[in-house]
């Protein structure tokens, strides 16, 4: 900034390099630049590269094996179970949390009393960690002392609800806990979206005599498309990361019945010392995120250009 | 419904007052009541279980309030519960979490706010590119980056050791991997996308005239940051703090990977206590421990009210 004083002298002298323009801001942004380049790009590229190598206990960058890790991955039963669980858990929790979140938001949007209290109650699980969530629901679903026992003690002797010890339905036991934890968040998103809708829309639909529920389905939902898309992206990004909930609630059991990909990766990398498989599995996770993310980014940024 | 009385006094004016006990209202409040019960049930069961003795738990039902209130499970969870060979309870994990939390929250917010400020007011060539990478990075599953970060932490720890040894040849090994500082760095890195977004959006909304006036008065990058931006944006700092405190306290994955058993954060230790295979299951101690771990974010949640909602909404609403 000393240039202004000596402006006239600069005519003949060399202009200050562009690199040094705005130097303090550049120095201050070094942590951000380093994170973006080294961690987000560098580490991701490192993992993808090493997924094609025969890394076992240690990374082996020079032992190139092509797609061998991926072959082994997709022929391993545990990975297939993980993928199946993720598919069930993911699609169910996506649909359920969107539906529940929307319905709750619509109920809270009806200008009711105690709105703040009710919202506080519905959202509080979201402040809790997945570990706490998993452990509470592990206790509630305890077959001998939990919900099942209570219903039986009310006289319904044959009542069976023991998802955590039944390999066929264990993933639904985790689903219940996941919905409990996360649906409040979706509700808050939806509620914010509904509040953004013009009051005139409601007046118009009332004048036309359209029932409230029809207004929600045919007018409000289409208007809230951006909120739904945002919720969809956030929920799916969260679903793929599901790890601590499973670890706390079932530790992947019974057997391998409730394994998920995120847990598979960690176990392969740090438990069974099979880095190559872990890298391949995490690259598959990245791929599945990209499947959601790229269309979203395309819509998002494509739309912005048009405006 | 107070409108109804006002209307009655001042004659028929305004919309027809609605009946309080209309069937719609009953359905709405009824549904919400049931929903609230469902959401409150686990918290209630946690509290009730943690106040019962084990014999009562084995006989009774999990919903019944304790006949004989005992605080022993809480004491045991805090000071005596065992993980492996350590039997000093959750208190160790609690203090580990506190020592992880304080520097992580401070460092991540300091760095992210400066990032946001540089992105909003001091754009340079390529700054938007880095920002885009950062936002996309938030969606990359952690599992993809976890292992290379282990190597990075180990190598930079060795590098720092070598550097210290230049001055003091018999200095101890400096470790980032497995130490609290390694975890602090990891939290700073992974908190960066969302926090940078938060601050960038906030600083963009600060009137530009203010910034220009300060520039004319000769304030530089840091001058404007500390004298104008920082004092003006205390609310957003509080929002960021709520976001980070709950996020870091609730973290499990990074704690498991980047620390050692004696530096495990509270969530990891809780999981080890409750899911340990040895010994008899003491459900009351387990629930007391679970509650203790959940207490910090719960207190923050209930105390901060709308700011918490703002914090999570900030994560959702993109700029």
Short mmCIF file of N, CA, C and O in Angstrom, two decimals, chain A residues 22 24-25 28 31-33 35-36 40-41 43-44 46-47 104 110 112-113 118 120-121 123-124 126-129 131-132 135-139 142 145-147 150 176 180 183 185 188-189 230 233-234 237 241 243-244 247-248 262 266 270 275 279 282 285-286 289 293 300, chain B residues 1 28-29 32 35-36 38-40 42-43 45-46 49 57-58 61-63 111 114-115 122-124 130 133-134 136-141 143-148 151 189 192 221-222 250 252-253 257 270-271 274-275 283 287 290 294 297-298 301-302 309 312 316 318:
data_model
loop_
_atom_site.label_atom_id
_atom_site.label_comp_id
_atom_site.label_asym_id
_atom_site.label_seq_id
_atom_site.Cartn_x
_atom_site.Cartn_y
_atom_site.Cartn_z
N UNK A 22 -2.33 -8.22 -1.89
CA UNK A 22 -3.24 -8.85 -0.94
C UNK A 22 -2.54 -9.96 -0.15
O UNK A 22 -3.12 -10.98 0.18
N UNK A 24 -1.36 -10.35 2.96
CA UNK A 24 -1.80 -10.78 4.29
C UNK A 24 -2.97 -11.75 4.19
O UNK A 24 -3.00 -12.76 4.90
N UNK A 25 -3.92 -11.44 3.31
CA UNK A 25 -5.07 -12.33 3.17
C UNK A 25 -4.62 -13.70 2.71
O UNK A 25 -5.12 -14.72 3.19
N UNK A 28 -3.05 -15.47 5.60
CA UNK A 28 -4.08 -15.86 6.57
C UNK A 28 -4.88 -17.05 6.07
O UNK A 28 -5.42 -17.81 6.87
N UNK A 31 -4.03 -21.94 6.14
CA UNK A 31 -4.64 -23.16 6.68
C UNK A 31 -5.75 -23.70 5.80
O UNK A 31 -5.87 -24.92 5.60
N UNK A 32 -6.55 -22.78 5.25
CA UNK A 32 -7.65 -23.21 4.39
C UNK A 32 -7.11 -23.85 3.12
O UNK A 32 -7.57 -24.92 2.70
N UNK A 33 -6.13 -23.19 2.52
CA UNK A 33 -5.56 -23.71 1.27
C UNK A 33 -4.93 -25.08 1.52
O UNK A 33 -5.13 -26.02 0.76
N UNK A 35 -5.66 -27.21 3.91
CA UNK A 35 -6.70 -28.21 4.14
C UNK A 35 -7.32 -28.66 2.83
O UNK A 35 -7.50 -29.85 2.57
N UNK A 36 -7.65 -27.68 1.98
CA UNK A 36 -8.30 -28.02 0.72
C UNK A 36 -7.38 -28.89 -0.14
O UNK A 36 -7.80 -29.92 -0.65
N UNK A 40 -8.20 -32.56 1.65
CA UNK A 40 -9.38 -32.97 0.87
C UNK A 40 -9.00 -33.53 -0.49
O UNK A 40 -9.60 -34.49 -0.95
N UNK A 41 -8.03 -32.92 -1.14
CA UNK A 41 -7.64 -33.47 -2.45
C UNK A 41 -6.52 -34.49 -2.28
O UNK A 41 -6.62 -35.62 -2.75
N UNK A 43 -5.23 -36.28 0.36
CA UNK A 43 -5.49 -37.52 1.07
C UNK A 43 -6.48 -38.40 0.30
O UNK A 43 -6.35 -39.62 0.27
N UNK A 44 -7.48 -37.76 -0.32
CA UNK A 44 -8.44 -38.54 -1.10
C UNK A 44 -7.74 -39.24 -2.26
O UNK A 44 -7.93 -40.44 -2.49
N UNK A 46 -4.62 -39.98 -2.48
CA UNK A 46 -3.72 -40.99 -1.91
C UNK A 46 -4.47 -42.29 -1.67
O UNK A 46 -4.02 -43.38 -2.04
N UNK A 47 -5.64 -42.18 -1.05
CA UNK A 47 -6.43 -43.38 -0.76
C UNK A 47 -6.89 -44.07 -2.04
O UNK A 47 -6.81 -45.29 -2.15
N UNK A 104 -44.45 -33.43 10.92
CA UNK A 104 -44.28 -32.70 12.18
C UNK A 104 -44.20 -31.20 11.93
O UNK A 104 -44.80 -30.41 12.65
N UNK A 110 -49.24 -25.09 12.12
CA UNK A 110 -50.67 -24.77 12.20
C UNK A 110 -50.96 -23.72 13.26
O UNK A 110 -52.04 -23.70 13.82
N UNK A 112 -49.96 -23.28 16.41
CA UNK A 112 -50.41 -23.91 17.64
C UNK A 112 -49.73 -23.27 18.84
O UNK A 112 -48.77 -22.52 18.70
N UNK A 113 -50.26 -23.59 20.01
CA UNK A 113 -49.61 -23.14 21.24
C UNK A 113 -48.43 -24.04 21.57
O UNK A 113 -48.34 -25.15 21.07
N UNK A 118 -42.63 -27.78 22.07
CA UNK A 118 -42.72 -29.02 21.31
C UNK A 118 -41.51 -29.16 20.38
O UNK A 118 -40.91 -30.22 20.27
N UNK A 120 -38.59 -27.90 20.85
CA UNK A 120 -37.43 -28.22 21.69
C UNK A 120 -37.39 -29.71 22.01
O UNK A 120 -36.33 -30.33 21.95
N UNK A 121 -38.57 -30.27 22.32
CA UNK A 121 -38.61 -31.69 22.67
C UNK A 121 -38.24 -32.56 21.47
O UNK A 121 -37.48 -33.52 21.59
N UNK A 123 -36.46 -31.81 18.89
CA UNK A 123 -35.10 -31.62 18.37
C UNK A 123 -34.00 -32.09 19.33
O UNK A 123 -32.88 -32.31 18.90
N UNK A 124 -34.34 -32.25 20.63
CA UNK A 124 -33.23 -32.49 21.56
C UNK A 124 -32.39 -33.74 21.25
O UNK A 124 -31.17 -33.71 21.45
N UNK A 126 -31.23 -34.64 18.62
CA UNK A 126 -30.22 -34.27 17.65
C UNK A 126 -28.96 -33.71 18.31
O UNK A 126 -27.88 -33.75 17.74
N UNK A 127 -29.12 -33.18 19.54
CA UNK A 127 -27.95 -32.67 20.25
C UNK A 127 -27.12 -33.81 20.83
O UNK A 127 -25.95 -33.62 21.16
N UNK A 128 -27.74 -34.99 20.95
CA UNK A 128 -27.02 -36.11 21.56
C UNK A 128 -26.16 -36.82 20.53
O UNK A 128 -26.45 -36.81 19.33
N UNK A 129 -25.11 -37.47 21.00
CA UNK A 129 -24.24 -38.17 20.07
C UNK A 129 -24.86 -39.50 19.66
O UNK A 129 -25.77 -40.01 20.31
N UNK A 131 -23.41 -42.27 19.86
CA UNK A 131 -23.06 -43.27 20.86
C UNK A 131 -24.12 -43.30 21.94
O UNK A 131 -24.64 -44.37 22.30
N UNK A 132 -24.49 -42.12 22.45
CA UNK A 132 -25.54 -42.06 23.47
C UNK A 132 -26.84 -42.62 22.91
O UNK A 132 -27.50 -43.45 23.55
N UNK A 135 -26.71 -46.41 22.68
CA UNK A 135 -26.73 -47.10 23.98
C UNK A 135 -28.11 -47.03 24.61
O UNK A 135 -28.57 -47.99 25.22
N UNK A 136 -28.80 -45.89 24.48
CA UNK A 136 -30.14 -45.79 25.06
C UNK A 136 -31.07 -46.78 24.40
O UNK A 136 -31.82 -47.50 25.07
N UNK A 137 -31.00 -46.82 23.06
CA UNK A 137 -31.92 -47.72 22.37
C UNK A 137 -31.52 -49.18 22.55
O UNK A 137 -32.37 -50.07 22.52
N UNK A 138 -30.26 -49.43 22.77
CA UNK A 138 -29.84 -50.79 23.12
C UNK A 138 -30.54 -51.23 24.41
O UNK A 138 -31.01 -52.35 24.52
N UNK A 139 -30.61 -50.31 25.35
CA UNK A 139 -31.25 -50.61 26.63
C UNK A 139 -32.76 -50.74 26.48
O UNK A 139 -33.39 -51.66 26.98
N UNK A 142 -33.69 -53.95 24.96
CA UNK A 142 -33.22 -55.14 25.68
C UNK A 142 -34.38 -56.13 25.83
O UNK A 142 -35.43 -55.78 26.36
N UNK A 145 -35.42 -57.00 29.75
CA UNK A 145 -35.82 -55.96 30.70
C UNK A 145 -36.43 -54.73 30.03
O UNK A 145 -36.95 -53.85 30.69
N UNK A 146 -36.39 -54.65 28.70
CA UNK A 146 -36.83 -53.45 28.02
C UNK A 146 -38.28 -53.46 27.60
O UNK A 146 -39.14 -54.05 28.26
N UNK A 147 -38.55 -52.82 26.45
CA UNK A 147 -39.92 -52.67 25.95
C UNK A 147 -40.68 -53.99 25.88
O UNK A 147 -41.82 -54.08 26.31
N UNK A 150 -41.91 -55.09 29.16
CA UNK A 150 -42.99 -54.27 29.68
C UNK A 150 -44.32 -54.67 29.06
O UNK A 150 -45.33 -54.88 29.76
N UNK A 176 -34.79 -47.38 14.02
CA UNK A 176 -35.63 -46.68 15.00
C UNK A 176 -34.81 -45.63 15.74
O UNK A 176 -35.23 -44.49 15.89
N UNK A 180 -35.13 -41.52 15.53
CA UNK A 180 -35.34 -40.77 16.77
C UNK A 180 -34.34 -39.63 16.87
O UNK A 180 -34.67 -38.51 17.24
N UNK A 183 -34.78 -37.08 13.06
CA UNK A 183 -35.96 -36.53 12.41
C UNK A 183 -36.25 -35.09 12.85
O UNK A 183 -36.82 -34.31 12.09
N UNK A 185 -34.17 -32.75 13.23
CA UNK A 185 -33.38 -31.87 12.36
C UNK A 185 -34.11 -31.62 11.04
O UNK A 185 -34.23 -30.48 10.59
N UNK A 188 -36.91 -29.24 11.55
CA UNK A 188 -36.50 -27.84 11.62
C UNK A 188 -36.26 -27.26 10.23
O UNK A 188 -36.70 -26.15 9.91
N UNK A 189 -35.61 -28.06 9.38
CA UNK A 189 -35.39 -27.62 7.99
C UNK A 189 -36.71 -27.34 7.29
O UNK A 189 -36.90 -26.31 6.65
N UNK A 230 -32.16 -29.98 -0.39
CA UNK A 230 -31.14 -29.78 0.64
C UNK A 230 -31.19 -30.88 1.68
O UNK A 230 -30.17 -31.48 2.03
N UNK A 233 -29.86 -34.16 0.33
CA UNK A 233 -28.40 -34.23 0.23
C UNK A 233 -27.78 -34.39 1.61
O UNK A 233 -26.90 -35.24 1.82
N UNK A 234 -28.26 -33.61 2.58
CA UNK A 234 -27.67 -33.69 3.92
C UNK A 234 -27.93 -35.06 4.54
O UNK A 234 -27.02 -35.67 5.12
N UNK A 237 -25.76 -37.73 2.82
CA UNK A 237 -24.35 -37.62 3.23
C UNK A 237 -24.16 -38.19 4.63
O UNK A 237 -23.15 -38.82 4.93
N UNK A 241 -22.18 -41.99 6.27
CA UNK A 241 -21.18 -41.92 7.34
C UNK A 241 -21.56 -42.74 8.57
O UNK A 241 -20.79 -42.78 9.52
N UNK A 243 -21.70 -44.81 11.49
CA UNK A 243 -20.67 -45.66 12.06
C UNK A 243 -20.88 -45.83 13.57
O UNK A 243 -21.13 -46.94 14.05
N UNK A 244 -20.82 -44.71 14.30
CA UNK A 244 -20.87 -44.80 15.76
C UNK A 244 -22.18 -45.38 16.27
O UNK A 244 -22.20 -46.08 17.28
N UNK A 247 -21.81 -49.10 16.02
CA UNK A 247 -20.82 -49.58 16.98
C UNK A 247 -21.41 -49.60 18.38
O UNK A 247 -21.26 -50.58 19.12
N UNK A 248 -22.13 -48.54 18.75
CA UNK A 248 -22.65 -48.46 20.10
C UNK A 248 -23.83 -49.41 20.30
O UNK A 248 -23.92 -50.08 21.32
N UNK A 262 -19.11 -48.01 6.50
CA UNK A 262 -18.17 -47.17 7.25
C UNK A 262 -17.43 -47.99 8.30
O UNK A 262 -16.23 -47.79 8.54
N UNK A 266 -13.20 -49.07 8.63
CA UNK A 266 -12.38 -48.86 9.83
C UNK A 266 -11.83 -50.19 10.33
O UNK A 266 -10.65 -50.30 10.70
N UNK A 270 -7.83 -50.69 10.58
CA UNK A 270 -7.20 -50.63 11.89
C UNK A 270 -7.38 -51.90 12.70
O UNK A 270 -6.74 -52.07 13.73
N UNK A 275 -5.16 -53.07 4.62
CA UNK A 275 -5.34 -51.70 4.16
C UNK A 275 -5.94 -51.64 2.77
O UNK A 275 -6.84 -50.85 2.51
N UNK A 279 -9.02 -49.41 1.71
CA UNK A 279 -8.96 -48.30 0.76
C UNK A 279 -9.99 -48.49 -0.35
O UNK A 279 -10.67 -47.54 -0.75
N UNK A 282 -13.39 -47.73 1.01
CA UNK A 282 -13.65 -46.31 1.23
C UNK A 282 -13.80 -45.58 -0.10
O UNK A 282 -14.57 -44.63 -0.21
N UNK A 285 -17.24 -45.93 -1.05
CA UNK A 285 -18.07 -44.98 -0.30
C UNK A 285 -18.04 -43.62 -0.97
O UNK A 285 -19.07 -42.96 -1.12
N UNK A 286 -16.84 -43.21 -1.36
CA UNK A 286 -16.71 -41.91 -2.02
C UNK A 286 -17.52 -41.88 -3.31
O UNK A 286 -18.22 -40.91 -3.61
N UNK A 289 -21.09 -41.32 -2.65
CA UNK A 289 -21.38 -39.91 -2.33
C UNK A 289 -21.45 -39.10 -3.61
O UNK A 289 -22.34 -38.27 -3.80
N UNK A 293 -23.95 -36.42 -5.05
CA UNK A 293 -23.47 -35.04 -5.02
C UNK A 293 -23.42 -34.40 -6.40
O UNK A 293 -23.80 -33.24 -6.56
N UNK A 300 -27.78 -27.40 -8.83
CA UNK A 300 -27.58 -26.21 -8.02
C UNK A 300 -26.87 -25.10 -8.81
O UNK A 300 -27.34 -23.98 -8.91
N UNK B 1 -56.33 -17.77 20.71
CA UNK B 1 -57.69 -17.92 21.23
C UNK B 1 -58.06 -16.75 22.14
O UNK B 1 -59.19 -16.56 22.51
N UNK B 28 -54.47 -32.52 16.00
CA UNK B 28 -53.13 -31.92 15.99
C UNK B 28 -52.46 -32.07 17.35
O UNK B 28 -51.35 -32.60 17.46
N UNK B 29 -53.16 -31.64 18.40
CA UNK B 29 -52.53 -31.69 19.72
C UNK B 29 -52.33 -33.12 20.18
O UNK B 29 -51.34 -33.45 20.82
N UNK B 32 -49.31 -34.49 18.35
CA UNK B 32 -48.08 -33.89 18.88
C UNK B 32 -47.76 -34.42 20.27
O UNK B 32 -46.59 -34.61 20.62
N UNK B 35 -46.26 -37.81 19.83
CA UNK B 35 -44.92 -37.65 19.28
C UNK B 35 -43.94 -37.21 20.37
O UNK B 35 -42.84 -37.76 20.50
N UNK B 36 -44.36 -36.24 21.16
CA UNK B 36 -43.47 -35.76 22.24
C UNK B 36 -43.15 -36.88 23.22
O UNK B 36 -42.02 -36.99 23.69
N UNK B 38 -42.95 -40.03 22.52
CA UNK B 38 -41.97 -40.90 21.87
C UNK B 38 -40.57 -40.32 21.97
O UNK B 38 -39.61 -41.02 22.26
N UNK B 39 -40.46 -38.99 21.76
CA UNK B 39 -39.13 -38.39 21.80
C UNK B 39 -38.59 -38.29 23.22
O UNK B 39 -37.39 -38.36 23.45
N UNK B 40 -39.50 -38.13 24.20
CA UNK B 40 -39.05 -37.98 25.58
C UNK B 40 -38.76 -39.31 26.26
O UNK B 40 -37.98 -39.38 27.20
N UNK B 42 -36.98 -42.10 25.74
CA UNK B 42 -35.63 -42.56 26.05
C UNK B 42 -34.95 -41.73 27.14
O UNK B 42 -34.27 -42.29 28.00
N UNK B 43 -35.16 -40.43 27.12
CA UNK B 43 -34.54 -39.59 28.16
C UNK B 43 -35.09 -39.96 29.52
O UNK B 43 -34.35 -40.12 30.51
N UNK B 45 -36.46 -42.84 30.41
CA UNK B 45 -35.98 -44.17 30.82
C UNK B 45 -34.54 -44.10 31.32
O UNK B 45 -34.18 -44.72 32.31
N UNK B 46 -33.72 -43.28 30.62
CA UNK B 46 -32.34 -43.11 31.05
C UNK B 46 -32.28 -42.61 32.50
O UNK B 46 -31.56 -43.15 33.33
N UNK B 49 -33.78 -45.25 35.03
CA UNK B 49 -32.91 -46.41 35.22
C UNK B 49 -31.68 -46.06 36.05
O UNK B 49 -31.25 -46.83 36.90
N UNK B 57 -34.17 -53.10 39.02
CA UNK B 57 -34.20 -53.16 37.56
C UNK B 57 -34.56 -54.56 37.09
O UNK B 57 -35.36 -54.75 36.19
N UNK B 58 -33.98 -55.59 37.74
CA UNK B 58 -34.22 -56.96 37.31
C UNK B 58 -35.67 -57.38 37.50
O UNK B 58 -36.21 -58.15 36.72
N UNK B 61 -40.37 -52.91 35.75
CA UNK B 61 -40.42 -52.56 34.34
C UNK B 61 -39.67 -51.25 34.14
O UNK B 61 -39.57 -50.42 35.05
N UNK B 62 -39.13 -51.06 32.93
CA UNK B 62 -38.20 -49.95 32.74
C UNK B 62 -38.88 -48.58 32.84
O UNK B 62 -38.21 -47.58 33.02
N UNK B 63 -40.21 -48.55 32.74
CA UNK B 63 -40.87 -47.25 32.78
C UNK B 63 -41.22 -46.80 34.19
O UNK B 63 -41.47 -45.62 34.43
N UNK B 111 -9.40 -20.06 13.06
CA UNK B 111 -8.97 -20.25 11.67
C UNK B 111 -10.14 -20.05 10.71
O UNK B 111 -10.02 -19.35 9.70
N UNK B 114 -11.15 -16.35 10.24
CA UNK B 114 -10.22 -15.62 9.38
C UNK B 114 -10.41 -16.04 7.93
O UNK B 114 -10.43 -15.20 7.02
N UNK B 115 -10.62 -17.34 7.69
CA UNK B 115 -10.91 -17.81 6.33
C UNK B 115 -12.14 -17.11 5.77
O UNK B 115 -12.12 -16.60 4.64
N UNK B 122 -11.56 -10.00 1.31
CA UNK B 122 -10.23 -9.89 0.70
C UNK B 122 -10.03 -10.97 -0.35
O UNK B 122 -9.04 -11.69 -0.33
N UNK B 123 -10.98 -11.06 -1.24
CA UNK B 123 -10.88 -12.12 -2.26
C UNK B 123 -9.59 -12.00 -3.02
O UNK B 123 -9.15 -10.91 -3.38
N UNK B 124 -8.94 -13.12 -3.24
CA UNK B 124 -7.75 -13.12 -4.09
C UNK B 124 -7.94 -14.17 -5.16
O UNK B 124 -8.90 -14.95 -5.11
N UNK B 130 -10.58 -22.55 -3.80
CA UNK B 130 -10.29 -23.26 -2.55
C UNK B 130 -11.54 -23.43 -1.71
O UNK B 130 -11.75 -24.46 -1.09
N UNK B 133 -13.58 -26.26 -3.10
CA UNK B 133 -12.99 -27.55 -2.70
C UNK B 133 -13.36 -27.86 -1.26
O UNK B 133 -13.72 -28.99 -0.91
N UNK B 134 -13.28 -26.82 -0.44
CA UNK B 134 -13.57 -27.00 0.99
C UNK B 134 -14.99 -27.49 1.19
O UNK B 134 -15.25 -28.43 1.96
N UNK B 136 -16.98 -28.99 -0.99
CA UNK B 136 -17.13 -30.36 -1.48
C UNK B 136 -16.47 -31.34 -0.53
O UNK B 136 -16.95 -32.46 -0.35
N UNK B 137 -15.38 -30.92 0.06
CA UNK B 137 -14.67 -31.77 1.01
C UNK B 137 -15.55 -32.18 2.18
O UNK B 137 -15.37 -33.25 2.75
N UNK B 138 -16.52 -31.32 2.53
CA UNK B 138 -17.40 -31.63 3.65
C UNK B 138 -18.22 -32.87 3.37
O UNK B 138 -18.70 -33.52 4.28
N UNK B 139 -18.39 -33.21 2.09
CA UNK B 139 -19.22 -34.36 1.75
C UNK B 139 -18.39 -35.64 1.57
O UNK B 139 -18.95 -36.72 1.45
N UNK B 140 -17.08 -35.51 1.48
CA UNK B 140 -16.26 -36.72 1.34
C UNK B 140 -16.35 -37.52 2.63
O UNK B 140 -16.16 -36.96 3.71
N UNK B 141 -16.65 -38.82 2.55
CA UNK B 141 -16.71 -39.61 3.78
C UNK B 141 -15.35 -39.57 4.50
O UNK B 141 -14.31 -39.66 3.85
N UNK B 143 -13.89 -41.69 6.11
CA UNK B 143 -13.14 -42.94 5.96
C UNK B 143 -12.11 -42.85 4.83
O UNK B 143 -11.10 -43.51 4.84
N UNK B 144 -12.41 -42.00 3.83
CA UNK B 144 -11.50 -41.89 2.71
C UNK B 144 -10.19 -41.21 3.14
O UNK B 144 -9.12 -41.53 2.63
N UNK B 145 -10.29 -40.27 4.07
CA UNK B 145 -9.11 -39.46 4.40
C UNK B 145 -8.41 -39.90 5.68
O UNK B 145 -7.33 -39.43 5.99
N UNK B 146 -9.06 -40.80 6.41
CA UNK B 146 -8.57 -41.11 7.75
C UNK B 146 -7.16 -41.68 7.76
O UNK B 146 -6.31 -41.25 8.53
N UNK B 147 -6.88 -42.62 6.87
CA UNK B 147 -5.57 -43.27 6.96
C UNK B 147 -4.42 -42.35 6.54
O UNK B 147 -3.42 -42.25 7.27
N UNK B 148 -4.54 -41.66 5.40
CA UNK B 148 -3.46 -40.73 5.07
C UNK B 148 -3.22 -39.68 6.16
O UNK B 148 -2.07 -39.26 6.36
N UNK B 151 -0.86 -40.98 8.68
CA UNK B 151 0.53 -40.87 8.22
C UNK B 151 1.02 -39.43 8.34
O UNK B 151 2.11 -39.17 8.84
N UNK B 189 -9.49 -29.28 11.10
CA UNK B 189 -9.60 -29.53 9.66
C UNK B 189 -11.03 -29.84 9.27
O UNK B 189 -11.59 -29.25 8.35
N UNK B 192 -13.63 -27.10 9.50
CA UNK B 192 -13.38 -25.92 8.67
C UNK B 192 -14.45 -25.65 7.60
O UNK B 192 -14.89 -24.52 7.47
N UNK B 221 -5.65 -5.64 7.02
CA UNK B 221 -6.35 -6.91 7.15
C UNK B 221 -6.70 -7.22 8.60
O UNK B 221 -7.86 -7.41 8.95
N UNK B 222 -5.69 -7.23 9.45
CA UNK B 222 -5.92 -7.62 10.84
C UNK B 222 -6.64 -6.54 11.62
O UNK B 222 -7.45 -6.85 12.50
N UNK B 250 -19.49 -34.77 20.78
CA UNK B 250 -20.18 -35.98 20.34
C UNK B 250 -19.36 -36.84 19.41
O UNK B 250 -19.78 -37.93 19.04
N UNK B 252 -17.00 -39.49 17.85
CA UNK B 252 -16.56 -40.81 18.30
C UNK B 252 -15.44 -41.34 17.39
O UNK B 252 -14.38 -41.75 17.85
N UNK B 253 -15.67 -41.22 16.08
CA UNK B 253 -14.76 -41.79 15.09
C UNK B 253 -13.33 -41.27 15.24
O UNK B 253 -12.38 -42.05 15.35
N UNK B 257 -9.75 -43.23 16.55
CA UNK B 257 -8.61 -43.45 15.66
C UNK B 257 -7.37 -42.68 16.05
O UNK B 257 -6.26 -43.20 16.00
N UNK B 270 -17.17 -44.16 27.12
CA UNK B 270 -18.54 -44.60 27.43
C UNK B 270 -18.86 -45.89 26.70
O UNK B 270 -19.34 -46.86 27.29
N UNK B 271 -18.57 -45.89 25.41
CA UNK B 271 -18.85 -47.09 24.62
C UNK B 271 -18.08 -48.28 25.17
O UNK B 271 -18.62 -49.39 25.26
N UNK B 274 -19.81 -49.45 28.51
CA UNK B 274 -21.12 -50.10 28.37
C UNK B 274 -21.01 -51.40 27.59
O UNK B 274 -21.62 -52.40 27.94
N UNK B 275 -20.23 -51.38 26.51
CA UNK B 275 -20.17 -52.57 25.67
C UNK B 275 -19.04 -53.52 26.03
O UNK B 275 -18.67 -54.37 25.23
N UNK B 283 -26.92 -52.15 34.41
CA UNK B 283 -27.64 -51.24 33.52
C UNK B 283 -27.79 -49.84 34.13
O UNK B 283 -27.79 -48.85 33.41
N UNK B 287 -26.56 -46.51 32.27
CA UNK B 287 -27.44 -45.39 31.93
C UNK B 287 -26.96 -44.09 32.57
O UNK B 287 -27.05 -43.02 31.98
N UNK B 290 -24.20 -42.98 30.38
CA UNK B 290 -24.73 -42.44 29.13
C UNK B 290 -25.28 -41.03 29.33
O UNK B 290 -25.01 -40.12 28.54
N UNK B 294 -24.15 -37.46 27.75
CA UNK B 294 -25.07 -36.63 26.99
C UNK B 294 -25.35 -35.29 27.63
O UNK B 294 -25.94 -34.41 27.02
N UNK B 297 -23.83 -31.70 25.84
CA UNK B 297 -24.60 -31.16 24.72
C UNK B 297 -26.04 -30.83 25.09
O UNK B 297 -26.59 -29.86 24.58
N UNK B 298 -26.64 -31.60 26.00
CA UNK B 298 -28.02 -31.31 26.38
C UNK B 298 -28.12 -29.96 27.07
O UNK B 298 -29.02 -29.17 26.79
N UNK B 301 -27.76 -27.35 24.57
CA UNK B 301 -28.96 -27.28 23.74
C UNK B 301 -30.09 -26.53 24.44
O UNK B 301 -30.69 -25.62 23.88
N UNK B 302 -30.35 -26.93 25.68
CA UNK B 302 -31.48 -26.29 26.36
C UNK B 302 -31.16 -24.85 26.75
O UNK B 302 -32.05 -24.01 26.80
N UNK B 309 -30.69 -23.90 16.98
CA UNK B 309 -31.43 -24.11 15.74
C UNK B 309 -30.76 -23.33 14.62
O UNK B 309 -30.59 -23.82 13.50
N UNK B 312 -27.59 -25.19 13.43
CA UNK B 312 -27.76 -26.33 12.53
C UNK B 312 -28.37 -25.89 11.21
O UNK B 312 -28.09 -26.45 10.17
N UNK B 316 -27.24 -26.14 7.03
CA UNK B 316 -28.08 -26.65 5.97
C UNK B 316 -28.26 -25.65 4.83
O UNK B 316 -28.31 -26.02 3.68
N UNK B 318 -27.25 -23.22 2.29
CA UNK B 318 -25.99 -22.88 1.63
C UNK B 318 -26.06 -21.45 1.11
O UNK B 318 -27.11 -20.94 0.77
#
